[in-house]
Amino acid sequence: MKTSQKFTAELIGTFVLVLGGCGTAVFAGPAVGFAGVALAFGLTIIAIAYGLGSVSGAHLNPAVSVGVFCAGRISAKDLGVYVVAQVIGGILAAALMAFIVAQTGGVRGTFAANGYGSDFFGGAPGYLNLSAAGAFAIELVLTFIFLLVILGSTDSRFSNGGFAGLAIGLTLTLIHLISIPLTNTSVNPARSISQALFSDNKLALPQLWLFIVAPILGAILAAYAYNAVTGKSKK
């Protein structure tokens, strides 16, 4: 595929992911609860994986692209293209969400941004008072798990890949079920950046670094762990 096609696929895919997952949290969160938001993220991943996966692989996440690069499956050029497209796609989706909120006469509030601690969530029902160390640890470990599933389910040596989208989407759902009450679940720097930029929560931007560094580090560790266990995968 041409670079422009991959860029467009990643931009559109990440736009849909942020709109589908974060949009559900912002517009329907009180109605569907944590489980509904988790399912929304998983369903969106499944849809885009089968819709655009043949073009770019449907990474939709800078941490995924970094992990896939470290596993030796994409070039440095593609990595740069993917990350830029993903961040832009996420920001465009968040901008649309902010516009829709304004049209309803509502306020953005936390706006599904990622964060941790009682000061961030303000005692909102269901959220736990997690420390920065705890937030870093859970984001790193869950991204590590997410990348292992992605690398394994898309490895042509061991799987035909036909069910990869389903496996990845269900894993993302599980990840959200675990960590929405802890950090609002990132495991995706593009998703974190987009929401933090439009959030009214004063801690969203100061805490953003954690949701960039921890997922990327978890993805890197997963790539090297996967290759160590299975042998280096071909591109």
mmCIF file of C-alpha atoms in Angstrom:
data_model
loop_
_atom_site.group_PDB
_atom_site.id
_atom_site.type_symbol
_atom_site.label_atom_id
_atom_site.label_comp_id
_atom_site.label_asym_id
_atom_site.label_seq_id
_atom_site.Cartn_x
_atom_site.Cartn_y
_atom_site.Cartn_z
ATOM 1 C CA MET A 1 0.000 0.000 0.000
ATOM 2 C CA LYS A 2 1.077 3.590 -0.629
ATOM 3 C CA THR A 3 2.187 5.711 2.313
ATOM 4 C CA SER A 4 -0.720 8.090 1.727
ATOM 5 C CA GLN A 5 -3.177 5.199 1.931
ATOM 6 C CA LYS A 6 -1.694 3.988 5.200
ATOM 7 C CA PHE A 7 -1.761 7.527 6.612
ATOM 8 C CA THR A 8 -5.402 7.968 5.677
ATOM 9 C CA ALA A 9 -6.401 4.575 7.067
ATOM 10 C CA GLU A 10 -4.710 5.241 10.402
ATOM 11 C CA LEU A 11 -6.181 8.736 10.637
ATOM 12 C CA ILE A 12 -9.720 7.553 9.900
ATOM 13 C CA GLY A 13 -9.355 4.478 12.095
ATOM 14 C CA THR A 14 -8.094 6.420 15.109
ATOM 15 C CA PHE A 15 -10.802 9.028 14.569
ATOM 16 C CA VAL A 16 -13.422 6.277 14.749
ATOM 17 C CA LEU A 17 -11.772 4.644 17.775
ATOM 18 C CA VAL A 18 -11.735 7.867 19.791
ATOM 19 C CA LEU A 19 -15.234 8.828 18.702
ATOM 20 C CA GLY A 20 -16.584 5.341 19.394
ATOM 21 C CA GLY A 21 -14.885 4.744 22.728
ATOM 22 C CA CYS A 22 -14.482 8.199 24.247
ATOM 23 C CA GLY A 23 -17.702 9.369 22.620
ATOM 24 C CA THR A 24 -19.593 6.628 24.404
ATOM 25 C CA ALA A 25 -17.982 7.664 27.695
ATOM 26 C CA VAL A 26 -18.800 11.353 27.193
ATOM 27 C CA PHE A 27 -22.298 11.086 25.738
ATOM 28 C CA ALA A 28 -23.626 7.833 27.178
ATOM 29 C CA GLY A 29 -21.353 7.010 30.120
ATOM 30 C CA PRO A 30 -23.988 7.414 32.848
ATOM 31 C CA ALA A 31 -26.410 5.244 30.880
ATOM 32 C CA VAL A 32 -24.116 2.376 29.871
ATOM 33 C CA GLY A 33 -21.613 2.411 32.753
ATOM 34 C CA PHE A 34 -18.025 1.223 32.741
ATOM 35 C CA ALA A 35 -18.921 -2.069 31.053
ATOM 36 C CA GLY A 36 -20.652 -0.290 28.197
ATOM 37 C CA VAL A 37 -17.686 1.997 27.621
ATOM 38 C CA ALA A 38 -15.305 -0.969 27.676
ATOM 39 C CA LEU A 39 -17.449 -2.761 25.115
ATOM 40 C CA ALA A 40 -17.574 0.346 22.929
ATOM 41 C CA PHE A 41 -13.782 0.451 22.688
ATOM 42 C CA GLY A 42 -13.614 -3.249 21.900
ATOM 43 C CA LEU A 43 -16.357 -3.144 19.268
ATOM 44 C CA THR A 44 -14.751 -0.164 17.569
ATOM 45 C CA ILE A 45 -11.408 -1.943 17.329
ATOM 46 C CA ILE A 46 -13.084 -5.021 15.840
ATOM 47 C CA ALA A 47 -14.936 -2.925 13.268
ATOM 48 C CA ILE A 48 -11.877 -0.981 12.113
ATOM 49 C CA ALA A 49 -9.615 -4.045 12.163
ATOM 50 C CA TYR A 50 -11.834 -5.731 9.597
ATOM 51 C CA GLY A 51 -12.681 -2.532 7.745
ATOM 52 C CA LEU A 52 -9.219 -0.983 7.299
ATOM 53 C CA GLY A 53 -6.801 -3.590 8.617
ATOM 54 C CA SER A 54 -5.844 -4.691 5.115
ATOM 55 C CA VAL A 55 -4.571 -1.178 4.356
ATOM 56 C CA SER A 56 -2.432 -0.314 7.369
ATOM 57 C CA GLY A 57 -2.886 -3.095 9.893
ATOM 58 C CA ALA A 58 -5.258 -0.864 11.887
ATOM 59 C CA HIS A 59 -2.829 0.051 14.660
ATOM 60 C CA LEU A 60 -4.838 3.134 15.726
ATOM 61 C CA ASN A 61 -2.415 3.622 18.596
ATOM 62 C CA PRO A 62 1.172 4.977 18.745
ATOM 63 C CA ALA A 63 2.110 2.384 21.356
ATOM 64 C CA VAL A 64 0.984 -0.406 19.035
ATOM 65 C CA SER A 65 2.982 1.064 16.162
ATOM 66 C CA VAL A 66 6.088 1.392 18.349
ATOM 67 C CA GLY A 67 5.689 -2.208 19.507
ATOM 68 C CA VAL A 68 5.190 -3.514 15.983
ATOM 69 C CA PHE A 69 8.250 -1.539 14.862
ATOM 70 C CA CYS A 70 10.369 -2.948 17.679
ATOM 71 C CA ALA A 71 9.175 -6.433 16.717
ATOM 72 C CA GLY A 72 10.601 -5.798 13.242
ATOM 73 C CA ARG A 73 7.337 -5.732 11.319
ATOM 74 C CA ILE A 74 7.199 -2.135 10.014
ATOM 75 C CA SER A 75 9.804 0.378 8.892
ATOM 76 C CA ALA A 76 10.867 3.534 10.716
ATOM 77 C CA LYS A 77 9.216 5.548 7.949
ATOM 78 C CA ASP A 78 5.882 3.819 8.471
ATOM 79 C CA LEU A 79 6.213 4.278 12.231
ATOM 80 C CA GLY A 80 6.488 8.040 11.831
ATOM 81 C CA VAL A 81 3.598 8.180 9.359
ATOM 82 C CA TYR A 82 1.374 6.065 11.597
ATOM 83 C CA VAL A 83 2.009 8.050 14.772
ATOM 84 C CA VAL A 84 1.337 11.405 13.110
ATOM 85 C CA ALA A 85 -1.857 10.099 11.521
ATOM 86 C CA GLN A 86 -3.067 8.575 14.785
ATOM 87 C CA VAL A 87 -2.547 11.743 16.807
ATOM 88 C CA ILE A 88 -4.282 13.877 14.175
ATOM 89 C CA GLY A 89 -7.181 11.428 13.915
ATOM 90 C CA GLY A 90 -7.647 11.406 17.670
ATOM 91 C CA ILE A 91 -7.581 15.202 17.922
ATOM 92 C CA LEU A 92 -10.126 15.565 15.116
ATOM 93 C CA ALA A 93 -12.479 13.169 16.895
ATOM 94 C CA ALA A 94 -12.087 15.007 20.201
ATOM 95 C CA ALA A 95 -12.715 18.320 18.446
ATOM 96 C CA LEU A 96 -15.948 16.941 16.999
ATOM 97 C CA MET A 97 -16.979 15.682 20.425
ATOM 98 C CA ALA A 98 -16.273 19.073 21.981
ATOM 99 C CA PHE A 99 -18.389 20.723 19.288
ATOM 100 C CA ILE A 100 -21.272 18.326 19.928
ATOM 101 C CA VAL A 101 -21.087 18.936 23.683
ATOM 102 C CA ALA A 102 -21.306 22.676 23.034
ATOM 103 C CA GLN A 103 -24.345 22.159 20.803
ATOM 104 C CA THR A 104 -26.128 20.372 23.640
ATOM 105 C CA GLY A 105 -25.429 23.260 25.988
ATOM 106 C CA GLY A 106 -23.369 21.000 28.225
ATOM 107 C CA VAL A 107 -19.860 21.300 29.638
ATOM 108 C CA ARG A 108 -16.874 19.155 28.715
ATOM 109 C CA GLY A 109 -15.752 18.389 32.257
ATOM 110 C CA THR A 110 -13.097 15.669 32.415
ATOM 111 C CA PHE A 111 -14.092 14.695 28.854
ATOM 112 C CA ALA A 112 -13.006 11.044 29.242
ATOM 113 C CA ALA A 113 -9.404 12.172 29.752
ATOM 114 C CA ASN A 114 -6.957 9.858 31.476
ATOM 115 C CA GLY A 115 -5.754 10.584 34.984
ATOM 116 C CA TYR A 116 -5.286 9.149 38.438
ATOM 117 C CA GLY A 117 -5.916 9.969 42.066
ATOM 118 C CA SER A 118 -8.823 11.435 43.995
ATOM 119 C CA ASP A 119 -7.911 14.973 42.920
ATOM 120 C CA PHE A 120 -8.379 14.007 39.270
ATOM 121 C CA PHE A 121 -11.657 12.120 39.579
ATOM 122 C CA GLY A 122 -13.017 14.262 42.410
ATOM 123 C CA GLY A 123 -14.638 11.375 44.213
ATOM 124 C CA ALA A 124 -16.737 10.339 41.210
ATOM 125 C CA PRO A 125 -18.602 7.058 41.864
ATOM 126 C CA GLY A 126 -16.705 3.898 40.966
ATOM 127 C CA TYR A 127 -13.235 5.425 40.675
ATOM 128 C CA LEU A 128 -10.375 4.419 42.971
ATOM 129 C CA ASN A 129 -7.703 6.650 44.491
ATOM 130 C CA LEU A 130 -4.652 5.335 42.642
ATOM 131 C CA SER A 131 -1.131 6.721 43.024
ATOM 132 C CA ALA A 132 1.070 7.804 40.104
ATOM 133 C CA ALA A 133 3.216 4.692 40.589
ATOM 134 C CA GLY A 134 0.136 2.497 40.469
ATOM 135 C CA ALA A 135 -1.163 4.237 37.363
ATOM 136 C CA PHE A 136 2.183 3.845 35.618
ATOM 137 C CA ALA A 137 2.357 0.171 36.538
ATOM 138 C CA ILE A 138 -1.154 -0.741 35.373
ATOM 139 C CA GLU A 139 -0.812 1.168 32.092
ATOM 140 C CA LEU A 140 2.542 -0.460 31.363
ATOM 141 C CA VAL A 141 1.378 -3.987 32.191
ATOM 142 C CA LEU A 142 -1.924 -3.747 30.322
ATOM 143 C CA THR A 143 -0.220 -2.342 27.227
ATOM 144 C CA PHE A 144 2.317 -5.165 27.475
ATOM 145 C CA ILE A 145 -0.543 -7.697 27.474
ATOM 146 C CA PHE A 146 -2.326 -5.890 24.641
ATOM 147 C CA LEU A 147 0.773 -5.990 22.427
ATOM 148 C CA LEU A 148 1.405 -9.663 23.133
ATOM 149 C CA VAL A 149 -2.093 -10.454 21.878
ATOM 150 C CA ILE A 150 -1.653 -8.218 18.830
ATOM 151 C CA LEU A 151 1.734 -9.665 17.903
ATOM 152 C CA GLY A 152 0.594 -13.239 18.453
ATOM 153 C CA SER A 153 -2.758 -13.018 16.688
ATOM 154 C CA THR A 154 -1.239 -11.308 13.631
ATOM 155 C CA ASP A 155 1.857 -13.512 13.363
ATOM 156 C CA SER A 156 1.497 -15.336 10.035
ATOM 157 C CA ARG A 157 3.797 -18.111 11.242
ATOM 158 C CA PHE A 158 1.313 -19.263 13.859
ATOM 159 C CA SER A 159 -2.086 -18.006 12.762
ATOM 160 C CA ASN A 160 -4.023 -17.250 9.603
ATOM 161 C CA GLY A 161 -5.060 -13.962 11.214
ATOM 162 C CA GLY A 162 -8.731 -14.388 10.378
ATOM 163 C CA PHE A 163 -9.798 -13.917 13.973
ATOM 164 C CA ALA A 164 -7.103 -11.402 14.914
ATOM 165 C CA GLY A 165 -9.511 -8.450 14.960
ATOM 166 C CA LEU A 166 -11.882 -10.271 17.279
ATOM 167 C CA ALA A 167 -9.103 -11.333 19.659
ATOM 168 C CA ILE A 168 -7.659 -7.824 19.776
ATOM 169 C CA GLY A 169 -11.039 -6.167 20.301
ATOM 170 C CA LEU A 170 -12.012 -8.528 23.111
ATOM 171 C CA THR A 171 -8.639 -7.997 24.772
ATOM 172 C CA LEU A 172 -9.110 -4.229 24.661
ATOM 173 C CA THR A 173 -12.551 -4.689 26.222
ATOM 174 C CA LEU A 174 -11.016 -6.719 29.061
ATOM 175 C CA ILE A 175 -8.307 -4.094 29.560
ATOM 176 C CA HIS A 176 -10.937 -1.388 29.927
ATOM 177 C CA LEU A 177 -12.969 -3.468 32.367
ATOM 178 C CA ILE A 178 -9.877 -3.720 34.550
ATOM 179 C CA SER A 179 -8.644 -0.161 34.438
ATOM 180 C CA ILE A 180 -11.423 2.338 33.755
ATOM 181 C CA PRO A 181 -11.904 2.738 37.544
ATOM 182 C CA LEU A 182 -8.149 3.306 37.911
ATOM 183 C CA THR A 183 -7.059 5.629 35.089
ATOM 184 C CA ASN A 184 -10.000 5.816 32.670
ATOM 185 C CA THR A 185 -7.824 3.422 30.617
ATOM 186 C CA SER A 186 -5.310 4.704 28.125
ATOM 187 C CA VAL A 187 -2.945 2.062 26.673
ATOM 188 C CA ASN A 188 -3.064 4.507 23.733
ATOM 189 C CA PRO A 189 -1.173 7.830 23.714
ATOM 190 C CA ALA A 190 -3.216 9.216 20.802
ATOM 191 C CA ARG A 191 -6.446 8.676 22.713
ATOM 192 C CA SER A 192 -4.903 10.291 25.811
ATOM 193 C CA ILE A 193 -3.530 13.314 23.966
ATOM 194 C CA SER A 194 -6.773 14.037 22.144
ATOM 195 C CA GLN A 195 -8.938 14.035 25.257
ATOM 196 C CA ALA A 196 -6.460 15.924 27.457
ATOM 197 C CA LEU A 197 -6.329 18.789 24.959
ATOM 198 C CA PHE A 198 -10.078 19.397 25.300
ATOM 199 C CA SER A 199 -10.598 18.417 28.930
ATOM 200 C CA ASP A 200 -11.593 21.013 31.508
ATOM 201 C CA ASN A 201 -9.885 18.963 34.216
ATOM 202 C CA LYS A 202 -6.878 20.989 35.376
ATOM 203 C CA LEU A 203 -4.806 17.828 35.903
ATOM 204 C CA ALA A 204 -5.407 16.278 32.467
ATOM 205 C CA LEU A 205 -2.419 17.919 30.763
ATOM 206 C CA PRO A 206 0.021 17.717 33.732
ATOM 207 C CA GLN A 207 -0.671 13.991 34.077
ATOM 208 C CA LEU A 208 -0.611 13.304 30.324
ATOM 209 C CA TRP A 209 3.076 12.341 30.238
ATOM 210 C CA LEU A 210 2.329 9.132 32.145
ATOM 211 C CA PHE A 211 -0.169 8.002 29.512
ATOM 212 C CA ILE A 212 2.406 8.504 26.786
ATOM 213 C CA VAL A 213 5.458 7.009 28.471
ATOM 214 C CA ALA A 214 3.923 3.985 30.226
ATOM 215 C CA PRO A 215 2.069 2.553 27.193
ATOM 216 C CA ILE A 216 5.062 3.039 24.893
ATOM 217 C CA LEU A 217 7.416 1.390 27.378
ATOM 218 C CA GLY A 218 4.970 -1.494 27.830
ATOM 219 C CA ALA A 219 4.763 -1.943 24.067
ATOM 220 C CA ILE A 220 8.554 -1.974 23.667
ATOM 221 C CA LEU A 221 8.947 -4.567 26.401
ATOM 222 C CA ALA A 222 6.222 -6.712 24.831
ATOM 223 C CA ALA A 223 7.898 -6.625 21.421
ATOM 224 C CA TYR A 224 11.210 -7.839 22.746
ATOM 225 C CA ALA A 225 9.559 -10.400 25.009
ATOM 226 C CA TYR A 226 7.469 -11.763 22.134
ATOM 227 C CA ASN A 227 10.457 -12.102 19.824
ATOM 228 C CA ALA A 228 12.524 -13.699 22.600
ATOM 229 C CA VAL A 229 9.849 -16.343 23.206
ATOM 230 C CA THR A 230 8.854 -17.075 19.608
ATOM 231 C CA GLY A 231 11.848 -16.014 17.539
ATOM 232 C CA LYS A 232 12.061 -12.841 15.451
ATOM 233 C CA SER A 233 9.021 -12.423 13.248
ATOM 234 C CA LYS A 234 9.329 -11.532 9.583
ATOM 235 C CA LYS A 235 7.946 -8.219 8.346
#
